[in-house]
């Protein structure tokens, strides 16, 4: 047996394990440092090139509060400001509608299936009104069977579906806002067209109760599909 073999044989098993564990840890740290130097970021974070953002989406609405949470988690260096004049970019909600329509009716004339929909139109501009992200429409729909014998349960189910749909829209909005195209647009904003309407109305806040729901479409007694969002 040579000296090297005898030396390893003399080491306790715990020491060998510790040495291997330390080596793996050092390799992992080295790889992470290399990836970071190459621009790699942990999944879920996409720091934006601007530090301040204004939005006319009400902070005290469920949609507005969740949107702010997701953007802060995605870009921790970005904060929201209440004064449009203090913001480097403006996230403007142009419209937000939630609707519920009948899509299936039985031979007796009773609704069997409703379709829920949420649609938002928004844009992103810089402080001078340069359009970083042109008016963009995002929408999502879900179908839900209707049971007149379980009205209360269906009300709760509809509320939960609307919350799920809004979360889906928020995730898609944030992906658009943090896209490489928007990053590049912000860096070259001076070459982009200006939205004159932003300069004129200064992004008056939009209240979440303007939902555009056609309640004449609803046949459910005492059903208010917007109640979960106030």
Tab-separated table of N, CA and C in Angstrom, residues 73-209:
chain	number	residue	atom	x	y	z
A	73	UNK	N	-41.819	42.873	-5.839
A	73	UNK	CA	-41.106	41.602	-5.706
A	73	UNK	C	-40.232	41.341	-6.925
A	74	UNK	N	-40.720	41.756	-8.091
A	74	UNK	CA	-39.978	41.533	-9.330
A	74	UNK	C	-38.820	42.498	-9.477
A	75	UNK	N	-39.043	43.744	-9.078
A	75	UNK	CA	-38.010	44.780	-9.194
A	75	UNK	C	-37.900	45.530	-7.867
A	76	UNK	N	-37.158	44.991	-6.899
A	76	UNK	CA	-37.091	45.586	-5.559
A	76	UNK	C	-36.601	47.026	-5.540
A	77	UNK	N	-35.878	47.446	-6.572
A	77	UNK	CA	-35.358	48.815	-6.582
A	77	UNK	C	-36.387	49.830	-7.075
A	78	UNK	N	-37.570	49.353	-7.486
A	78	UNK	CA	-38.614	50.247	-8.003
A	78	UNK	C	-39.638	50.539	-6.912
A	79	UNK	N	-39.959	51.809	-6.709
A	79	UNK	CA	-40.961	52.176	-5.711
A	79	UNK	C	-42.048	53.035	-6.363
A	80	UNK	N	-43.233	52.986	-5.784
A	80	UNK	CA	-44.370	53.748	-6.299
A	80	UNK	C	-44.444	55.103	-5.606
A	81	UNK	N	-44.802	56.119	-6.370
A	81	UNK	CA	-44.965	57.463	-5.822
A	81	UNK	C	-46.375	57.958	-6.122
A	82	UNK	N	-46.875	58.845	-5.265
A	82	UNK	CA	-48.242	59.347	-5.422
A	82	UNK	C	-48.321	60.539	-6.367
A	83	UNK	N	-47.233	61.259	-6.505
A	83	UNK	CA	-47.218	62.435	-7.365
A	83	UNK	C	-46.658	62.060	-8.741
A	84	UNK	N	-47.459	62.191	-9.807
A	84	UNK	CA	-46.978	61.845	-11.150
A	84	UNK	C	-45.697	62.574	-11.536
A	85	UNK	N	-45.516	63.785	-11.024
A	85	UNK	CA	-44.350	64.592	-11.391
A	85	UNK	C	-43.058	64.033	-10.807
A	86	UNK	N	-43.173	63.164	-9.799
A	86	UNK	CA	-41.993	62.582	-9.169
A	86	UNK	C	-41.605	61.246	-9.796
A	87	UNK	N	-42.399	60.770	-10.755
A	87	UNK	CA	-42.189	59.432	-11.312
A	87	UNK	C	-41.383	59.465	-12.604
A	88	UNK	N	-40.522	58.491	-12.752
A	88	UNK	CA	-39.765	58.334	-13.993
A	88	UNK	C	-40.610	57.673	-15.075
A	89	UNK	N	-41.577	56.838	-14.658
A	89	UNK	CA	-42.494	56.214	-15.620
A	89	UNK	C	-43.908	56.252	-15.074
A	90	UNK	N	-44.888	56.213	-15.987
A	90	UNK	CA	-46.306	56.198	-15.630
A	90	UNK	C	-46.941	54.937	-16.197
A	91	UNK	N	-47.497	54.128	-15.317
A	91	UNK	CA	-48.279	52.957	-15.734
A	91	UNK	C	-49.744	53.378	-15.694
A	92	UNK	N	-50.352	53.514	-16.868
A	92	UNK	CA	-51.703	54.068	-16.960
A	92	UNK	C	-52.718	53.001	-17.342
A	93	UNK	N	-53.702	52.820	-16.475
A	93	UNK	CA	-54.837	51.955	-16.802
A	93	UNK	C	-55.805	52.755	-17.665
A	94	UNK	N	-56.029	52.300	-18.869
A	94	UNK	CA	-56.966	52.968	-19.766
A	94	UNK	C	-58.378	52.446	-19.587
A	95	UNK	N	-58.511	51.171	-19.248
A	95	UNK	CA	-59.831	50.610	-18.928
A	95	UNK	C	-59.649	49.272	-18.225
A	96	UNK	N	-60.628	48.923	-17.409
A	96	UNK	CA	-60.660	47.632	-16.728
A	96	UNK	C	-62.111	47.189	-16.652
A	97	UNK	N	-62.446	46.081	-17.284
A	97	UNK	CA	-63.833	45.602	-17.288
A	97	UNK	C	-63.895	44.161	-16.818
A	98	UNK	N	-64.919	43.877	-16.043
A	98	UNK	CA	-65.214	42.508	-15.625
A	98	UNK	C	-66.643	42.215	-16.051
A	99	UNK	N	-66.863	41.065	-16.618
A	99	UNK	CA	-68.196	40.769	-17.124
A	99	UNK	C	-68.557	39.322	-16.850
A	100	UNK	N	-69.844	39.051	-16.909
A	100	UNK	CA	-70.373	37.713	-16.710
A	100	UNK	C	-71.539	37.529	-17.670
A	101	UNK	N	-71.410	36.574	-18.598
A	101	UNK	CA	-72.417	36.386	-19.631
A	101	UNK	C	-72.948	34.955	-19.645
A	102	UNK	N	-74.179	34.833	-20.104
A	102	UNK	CA	-74.772	33.513	-20.261
A	102	UNK	C	-74.236	32.880	-21.546
A	103	UNK	N	-73.740	31.642	-21.445
A	103	UNK	CA	-73.235	30.964	-22.639
A	103	UNK	C	-73.989	29.671	-22.933
A	104	UNK	N	-74.790	29.210	-21.981
A	104	UNK	CA	-75.564	27.994	-22.198
A	104	UNK	C	-76.881	28.084	-21.436
A	105	UNK	N	-77.999	27.855	-22.152
A	105	UNK	CA	-79.332	27.920	-21.549
A	105	UNK	C	-80.067	26.619	-21.849
A	106	UNK	N	-80.735	26.086	-20.841
A	106	UNK	CA	-81.459	24.824	-20.998
A	106	UNK	C	-82.737	25.037	-21.804
A	107	UNK	N	-83.384	23.938	-22.179
A	107	UNK	CA	-84.631	24.024	-22.945
A	107	UNK	C	-85.730	24.683	-22.130
A	108	UNK	N	-85.566	24.653	-20.808
A	108	UNK	CA	-86.546	25.318	-19.938
A	108	UNK	C	-86.264	26.811	-19.797
A	109	UNK	N	-85.197	27.290	-20.434
A	109	UNK	CA	-84.865	28.720	-20.352
A	109	UNK	C	-84.025	29.076	-19.150
A	110	UNK	N	-83.454	28.076	-18.454
A	110	UNK	CA	-82.613	28.338	-17.296
A	110	UNK	C	-81.135	28.377	-17.711
A	111	UNK	N	-80.406	29.296	-17.112
A	111	UNK	CA	-78.977	29.390	-17.411
A	111	UNK	C	-78.249	28.176	-16.847
A	112	UNK	N	-77.429	27.541	-17.685
A	112	UNK	CA	-76.657	26.381	-17.256
A	112	UNK	C	-75.174	26.728	-17.051
A	113	UNK	N	-74.668	27.625	-17.878
A	113	UNK	CA	-73.246	27.985	-17.798
A	113	UNK	C	-73.086	29.491	-18.006
A	114	UNK	N	-72.255	30.100	-17.151
A	114	UNK	CA	-71.877	31.500	-17.313
A	114	UNK	C	-70.412	31.575	-17.738
A	115	UNK	N	-70.074	32.622	-18.462
A	115	UNK	CA	-68.682	32.890	-18.796
A	115	UNK	C	-68.244	34.169	-18.108
A	116	UNK	N	-67.161	34.093	-17.339
A	116	UNK	CA	-66.601	35.251	-16.653
A	116	UNK	C	-65.437	35.786	-17.484
A	117	UNK	N	-65.310	37.085	-17.538
A	117	UNK	CA	-64.195	37.682	-18.277
A	117	UNK	C	-63.668	38.915	-17.551
A	118	UNK	N	-62.369	39.119	-17.661
A	118	UNK	CA	-61.710	40.318	-17.138
A	118	UNK	C	-60.779	40.821	-18.238
A	119	UNK	N	-60.870	42.106	-18.548
A	119	UNK	CA	-60.042	42.702	-19.600
A	119	UNK	C	-59.464	44.018	-19.113
A	120	UNK	N	-58.175	44.195	-19.330
A	120	UNK	CA	-57.533	45.457	-18.965
A	120	UNK	C	-56.777	46.005	-20.171
A	121	UNK	N	-56.825	47.325	-20.313
A	121	UNK	CA	-56.045	48.023	-21.342
A	121	UNK	C	-55.141	49.007	-20.598
A	122	UNK	N	-53.838	48.959	-20.881
A	122	UNK	CA	-52.891	49.810	-20.160
A	122	UNK	C	-51.749	50.214	-21.083
A	123	UNK	N	-50.995	51.199	-20.640
A	123	UNK	CA	-49.795	51.602	-21.373
A	123	UNK	C	-48.742	52.080	-20.390
A	124	UNK	N	-47.498	52.174	-20.866
A	124	UNK	CA	-46.400	52.631	-20.028
A	124	UNK	C	-45.685	53.764	-20.760
A	125	UNK	N	-45.518	54.890	-20.073
A	125	UNK	CA	-44.832	56.049	-20.652
A	125	UNK	C	-43.796	56.565	-19.661
A	126	UNK	N	-42.844	57.351	-20.167
A	126	UNK	CA	-41.886	57.954	-19.248
A	126	UNK	C	-42.414	59.306	-18.774
A	127	UNK	N	-41.612	60.015	-18.003
A	127	UNK	CA	-42.065	61.270	-17.397
A	127	UNK	C	-42.426	62.329	-18.425
A	128	UNK	N	-41.805	62.275	-19.597
A	128	UNK	CA	-42.093	63.255	-20.649
A	128	UNK	C	-43.226	62.814	-21.562
A	129	UNK	N	-43.756	61.625	-21.319
A	129	UNK	CA	-44.864	61.131	-22.125
A	129	UNK	C	-44.457	60.240	-23.280
A	130	UNK	N	-43.172	59.919	-23.422
A	130	UNK	CA	-42.743	59.001	-24.477
A	130	UNK	C	-43.345	57.616	-24.229
A	131	UNK	N	-43.905	57.031	-25.262
A	131	UNK	CA	-44.612	55.749	-25.123
A	131	UNK	C	-43.621	54.595	-25.108
A	132	UNK	N	-43.420	54.014	-23.925
A	132	UNK	CA	-42.510	52.880	-23.779
A	132	UNK	C	-43.210	51.573	-24.128
A	133	UNK	N	-44.483	51.498	-23.803
A	133	UNK	CA	-45.312	50.332	-24.131
A	133	UNK	C	-46.654	50.863	-24.606
A	134	UNK	N	-46.946	50.672	-25.883
A	134	UNK	CA	-48.187	51.192	-26.471
A	134	UNK	C	-49.403	50.558	-25.800
A	135	UNK	N	-50.587	51.198	-25.904
A	135	UNK	CA	-51.790	50.623	-25.298
A	135	UNK	C	-51.919	49.133	-25.593
A	136	UNK	N	-51.977	48.365	-24.536
A	136	UNK	CA	-51.959	46.900	-24.617
A	136	UNK	C	-53.206	46.336	-23.965
A	137	UNK	N	-53.855	45.419	-24.651
A	137	UNK	CA	-55.063	44.781	-24.125
A	137	UNK	C	-54.763	43.352	-23.712
A	138	UNK	N	-55.089	43.040	-22.465
A	138	UNK	CA	-54.948	41.671	-21.957
A	138	UNK	C	-56.296	41.228	-21.417
A	139	UNK	N	-56.671	40.010	-21.707
A	139	UNK	CA	-57.958	39.500	-21.225
A	139	UNK	C	-57.875	38.030	-20.863
A	140	UNK	N	-58.792	37.603	-20.026
A	140	UNK	CA	-58.878	36.196	-19.648
A	140	UNK	C	-60.331	35.842	-19.391
A	141	UNK	N	-60.708	34.601	-19.649
A	141	UNK	CA	-62.095	34.149	-19.463
A	141	UNK	C	-62.115	32.810	-18.739
A	142	UNK	N	-63.212	32.557	-18.042
A	142	UNK	CA	-63.453	31.270	-17.387
A	142	UNK	C	-64.941	30.951	-17.518
A	143	UNK	N	-65.261	29.675	-17.572
A	143	UNK	CA	-66.660	29.251	-17.574
A	143	UNK	C	-66.996	28.602	-16.245
A	144	UNK	N	-68.243	28.816	-15.807
A	144	UNK	CA	-68.672	28.253	-14.542
A	144	UNK	C	-70.104	27.750	-14.671
A	145	UNK	N	-70.357	26.485	-14.313
A	145	UNK	CA	-71.734	25.960	-14.349
A	145	UNK	C	-72.583	26.688	-13.309
A	146	UNK	N	-73.871	26.862	-13.635
A	146	UNK	CA	-74.775	27.551	-12.716
A	146	UNK	C	-75.751	26.553	-12.112
A	147	UNK	N	-75.894	26.632	-10.796
A	147	UNK	CA	-76.827	25.767	-10.073
A	147	UNK	C	-77.689	26.665	-9.192
A	148	UNK	N	-78.951	26.819	-9.565
A	148	UNK	CA	-79.842	27.718	-8.814
A	148	UNK	C	-80.070	27.227	-7.394
A	149	UNK	N	-79.783	25.951	-7.143
A	149	UNK	CA	-79.977	25.409	-5.804
A	149	UNK	C	-78.792	25.636	-4.890
A	150	UNK	N	-77.712	26.172	-5.427
A	150	UNK	CA	-76.508	26.423	-4.624
A	150	UNK	C	-76.002	27.828	-4.899
A	151	UNK	N	-76.894	28.804	-4.773
A	151	UNK	CA	-76.570	30.176	-5.133
A	151	UNK	C	-75.408	30.736	-4.327
A	152	UNK	N	-75.433	30.534	-3.013
A	152	UNK	CA	-74.390	31.103	-2.166
A	152	UNK	C	-73.024	30.507	-2.510
A	153	UNK	N	-72.984	29.204	-2.746
A	153	UNK	CA	-71.724	28.552	-3.100
A	153	UNK	C	-71.200	29.086	-4.427
A	154	UNK	N	-72.105	29.316	-5.374
A	154	UNK	CA	-71.696	29.827	-6.679
A	154	UNK	C	-71.178	31.262	-6.581
A	155	UNK	N	-71.782	32.054	-5.703
A	155	UNK	CA	-71.290	33.410	-5.503
A	155	UNK	C	-69.838	33.390	-5.034
A	156	UNK	N	-69.546	32.516	-4.078
A	156	UNK	CA	-68.185	32.390	-3.579
A	156	UNK	C	-67.227	31.883	-4.647
A	157	UNK	N	-67.708	30.928	-5.446
A	157	UNK	CA	-66.869	30.377	-6.513
A	157	UNK	C	-66.553	31.427	-7.570
A	158	UNK	N	-67.547	32.240	-7.909
A	158	UNK	CA	-67.335	33.301	-8.888
A	158	UNK	C	-66.326	34.325	-8.358
A	159	UNK	N	-66.457	34.688	-7.085
A	159	UNK	CA	-65.512	35.629	-6.490
A	159	UNK	C	-64.085	35.085	-6.533
A	160	UNK	N	-63.927	33.795	-6.213
A	160	UNK	CA	-62.598	33.177	-6.236
A	160	UNK	C	-62.035	33.140	-7.645
A	161	UNK	N	-62.887	32.858	-8.625
A	161	UNK	CA	-62.434	32.819	-10.016
A	161	UNK	C	-61.972	34.193	-10.488
A	162	UNK	N	-62.711	35.236	-10.106
A	162	UNK	CA	-62.317	36.589	-10.503
A	162	UNK	C	-60.954	36.950	-9.908
A	163	UNK	N	-60.711	36.564	-8.655
A	163	UNK	CA	-59.415	36.837	-8.020
A	163	UNK	C	-58.313	36.096	-8.776
A	164	UNK	N	-58.553	34.845	-9.122
A	164	UNK	CA	-57.573	34.055	-9.878
A	164	UNK	C	-57.300	34.666	-11.250
A	165	UNK	N	-58.357	35.137	-11.906
A	165	UNK	CA	-58.203	35.739	-13.231
A	165	UNK	C	-57.423	37.046	-13.156
A	166	UNK	N	-57.707	37.842	-12.134
A	166	UNK	CA	-56.977	39.098	-11.970
A	166	UNK	C	-55.502	38.844	-11.720
A	167	UNK	N	-55.183	37.804	-10.924
A	167	UNK	CA	-53.787	37.477	-10.672
A	167	UNK	C	-53.080	37.091	-11.968
A	168	UNK	N	-53.784	36.338	-12.821
A	168	UNK	CA	-53.220	35.954	-14.113
A	168	UNK	C	-52.913	37.189	-14.960
A	169	UNK	N	-53.831	38.154	-14.969
A	169	UNK	CA	-53.605	39.381	-15.737
A	169	UNK	C	-52.439	40.191	-15.179
A	170	UNK	N	-52.347	40.266	-13.861
A	170	UNK	CA	-51.253	41.013	-13.238
A	170	UNK	C	-49.910	40.400	-13.606
A	171	UNK	N	-49.819	39.084	-13.551
A	171	UNK	CA	-48.570	38.410	-13.913
A	171	UNK	C	-48.194	38.716	-15.365
A	172	UNK	N	-49.185	38.706	-16.240
A	172	UNK	CA	-48.911	38.996	-17.654
A	172	UNK	C	-48.524	40.460	-17.862
A	173	UNK	N	-49.176	41.357	-17.116
A	173	UNK	CA	-48.815	42.780	-17.194
A	173	UNK	C	-47.357	42.996	-16.801
A	174	UNK	N	-46.966	42.391	-15.695
A	174	UNK	CA	-45.608	42.584	-15.193
A	174	UNK	C	-44.587	41.992	-16.168
A	175	UNK	N	-44.929	40.871	-16.797
A	175	UNK	CA	-44.016	40.310	-17.794
A	175	UNK	C	-43.830	41.274	-18.962
A	176	UNK	N	-44.891	41.966	-19.362
A	176	UNK	CA	-44.779	42.949	-20.440
A	176	UNK	C	-43.925	44.141	-20.001
A	177	UNK	N	-44.188	44.619	-18.792
A	177	UNK	CA	-43.482	45.803	-18.296
A	177	UNK	C	-41.985	45.535	-18.140
A	178	UNK	N	-41.623	44.309	-17.744
A	178	UNK	CA	-40.218	43.971	-17.502
A	178	UNK	C	-39.565	43.304	-18.711
A	179	UNK	N	-40.212	43.353	-19.856
A	179	UNK	CA	-39.662	42.710	-21.055
A	179	UNK	C	-38.437	43.465	-21.564
A	180	UNK	N	-37.545	42.794	-22.290
A	180	UNK	CA	-36.369	43.465	-22.863
A	180	UNK	C	-36.757	44.621	-23.786
A	181	UNK	N	-37.903	44.508	-24.457
A	181	UNK	CA	-38.348	45.567	-25.357
A	181	UNK	C	-38.605	46.867	-24.599
A	182	UNK	N	-39.224	46.751	-23.426
A	182	UNK	CA	-39.494	47.945	-22.620
A	182	UNK	C	-38.193	48.515	-22.058
A	183	UNK	N	-37.303	47.633	-21.633
A	183	UNK	CA	-36.005	48.090	-21.129
A	183	UNK	C	-35.292	48.920	-22.203
A	184	UNK	N	-35.277	48.389	-23.419
A	184	UNK	CA	-34.608	49.086	-24.524
A	184	UNK	C	-35.314	50.395	-24.856
A	185	UNK	N	-36.661	50.378	-24.817
A	185	UNK	CA	-37.430	51.584	-25.110
A	185	UNK	C	-37.114	52.685	-24.101
A	186	UNK	N	-36.978	52.325	-22.831
A	186	UNK	CA	-36.678	53.319	-21.798
A	186	UNK	C	-35.304	53.947	-22.034
A	187	UNK	N	-34.347	53.133	-22.450
A	187	UNK	CA	-33.003	53.637	-22.697
A	187	UNK	C	-32.958	54.555	-23.914
A	188	UNK	N	-33.906	54.378	-24.841
A	188	UNK	CA	-33.934	55.184	-26.065
A	188	UNK	C	-35.231	55.987	-26.173
A	189	UNK	N	-35.739	56.451	-25.032
A	189	UNK	CA	-37.047	57.101	-24.975
A	189	UNK	C	-37.139	58.342	-25.862
A	190	UNK	N	-36.032	59.061	-26.016
A	190	UNK	CA	-36.063	60.303	-26.789
A	190	UNK	C	-36.433	60.082	-28.252
A	191	UNK	N	-36.311	58.856	-28.716
A	191	UNK	CA	-36.630	58.562	-30.120
A	191	UNK	C	-38.076	58.116	-30.299
A	192	UNK	N	-38.824	58.015	-29.204
A	192	UNK	CA	-40.188	57.476	-29.254
A	192	UNK	C	-41.232	58.590	-29.318
A	193	UNK	N	-42.436	58.274	-29.855
A	193	UNK	CA	-43.517	59.277	-29.892
A	193	UNK	C	-44.021	59.602	-28.502
A	194	UNK	N	-44.670	60.766	-28.383
A	194	UNK	CA	-45.191	61.233	-27.097
A	194	UNK	C	-46.706	61.088	-27.063
A	195	UNK	N	-47.220	60.626	-25.902
A	195	UNK	CA	-48.660	60.543	-25.677
A	195	UNK	C	-49.114	61.894	-25.123
A	196	UNK	N	-49.731	62.712	-25.969
A	196	UNK	CA	-50.140	64.063	-25.556
A	196	UNK	C	-51.198	64.036	-24.461
A	197	UNK	N	-52.030	62.998	-24.428
A	197	UNK	CA	-53.106	62.940	-23.432
A	197	UNK	C	-52.540	62.857	-22.026
A	198	UNK	N	-51.396	62.193	-21.856
A	198	UNK	CA	-50.790	62.109	-20.526
A	198	UNK	C	-50.367	63.479	-20.056
A	199	UNK	N	-49.801	64.254	-20.949
A	199	UNK	CA	-49.347	65.596	-20.592
A	199	UNK	C	-50.525	66.474	-20.186
A	200	UNK	N	-51.683	66.265	-20.829
A	200	UNK	CA	-52.843	67.117	-20.584
A	200	UNK	C	-53.593	66.751	-19.306
A	201	UNK	N	-53.838	65.441	-19.082
A	201	UNK	CA	-54.686	65.086	-17.931
A	201	UNK	C	-53.893	64.612	-16.721
A	202	UNK	N	-52.564	64.453	-16.886
A	202	UNK	CA	-51.696	64.104	-15.767
A	202	UNK	C	-52.133	62.835	-15.051
A	203	UNK	N	-52.755	61.918	-15.778
A	203	UNK	CA	-53.097	60.600	-15.234
A	203	UNK	C	-54.000	60.668	-14.004
A	204	UNK	N	-55.183	61.208	-14.149
A	204	UNK	CA	-56.126	61.252	-13.031
A	204	UNK	C	-56.407	59.838	-12.541
A	205	UNK	N	-56.409	59.614	-11.207
A	205	UNK	CA	-56.599	58.268	-10.673
A	205	UNK	C	-57.906	57.630	-11.143
A	206	UNK	N	-57.838	56.348	-11.417
A	206	UNK	CA	-59.012	55.580	-11.828
A	206	UNK	C	-59.528	54.820	-10.624
A	207	UNK	N	-60.796	54.915	-10.357
A	207	UNK	CA	-61.387	54.199	-9.241
A	207	UNK	C	-61.782	52.797	-9.665
A	208	UNK	N	-61.609	51.846	-8.741
A	208	UNK	CA	-61.855	50.445	-9.073
A	208	UNK	C	-63.333	50.114	-9.210
A	209	UNK	N	-64.239	51.050	-8.842
A	209	UNK	CA	-65.660	50.736	-8.958
A	209	UNK	C	-66.188	50.988	-10.361
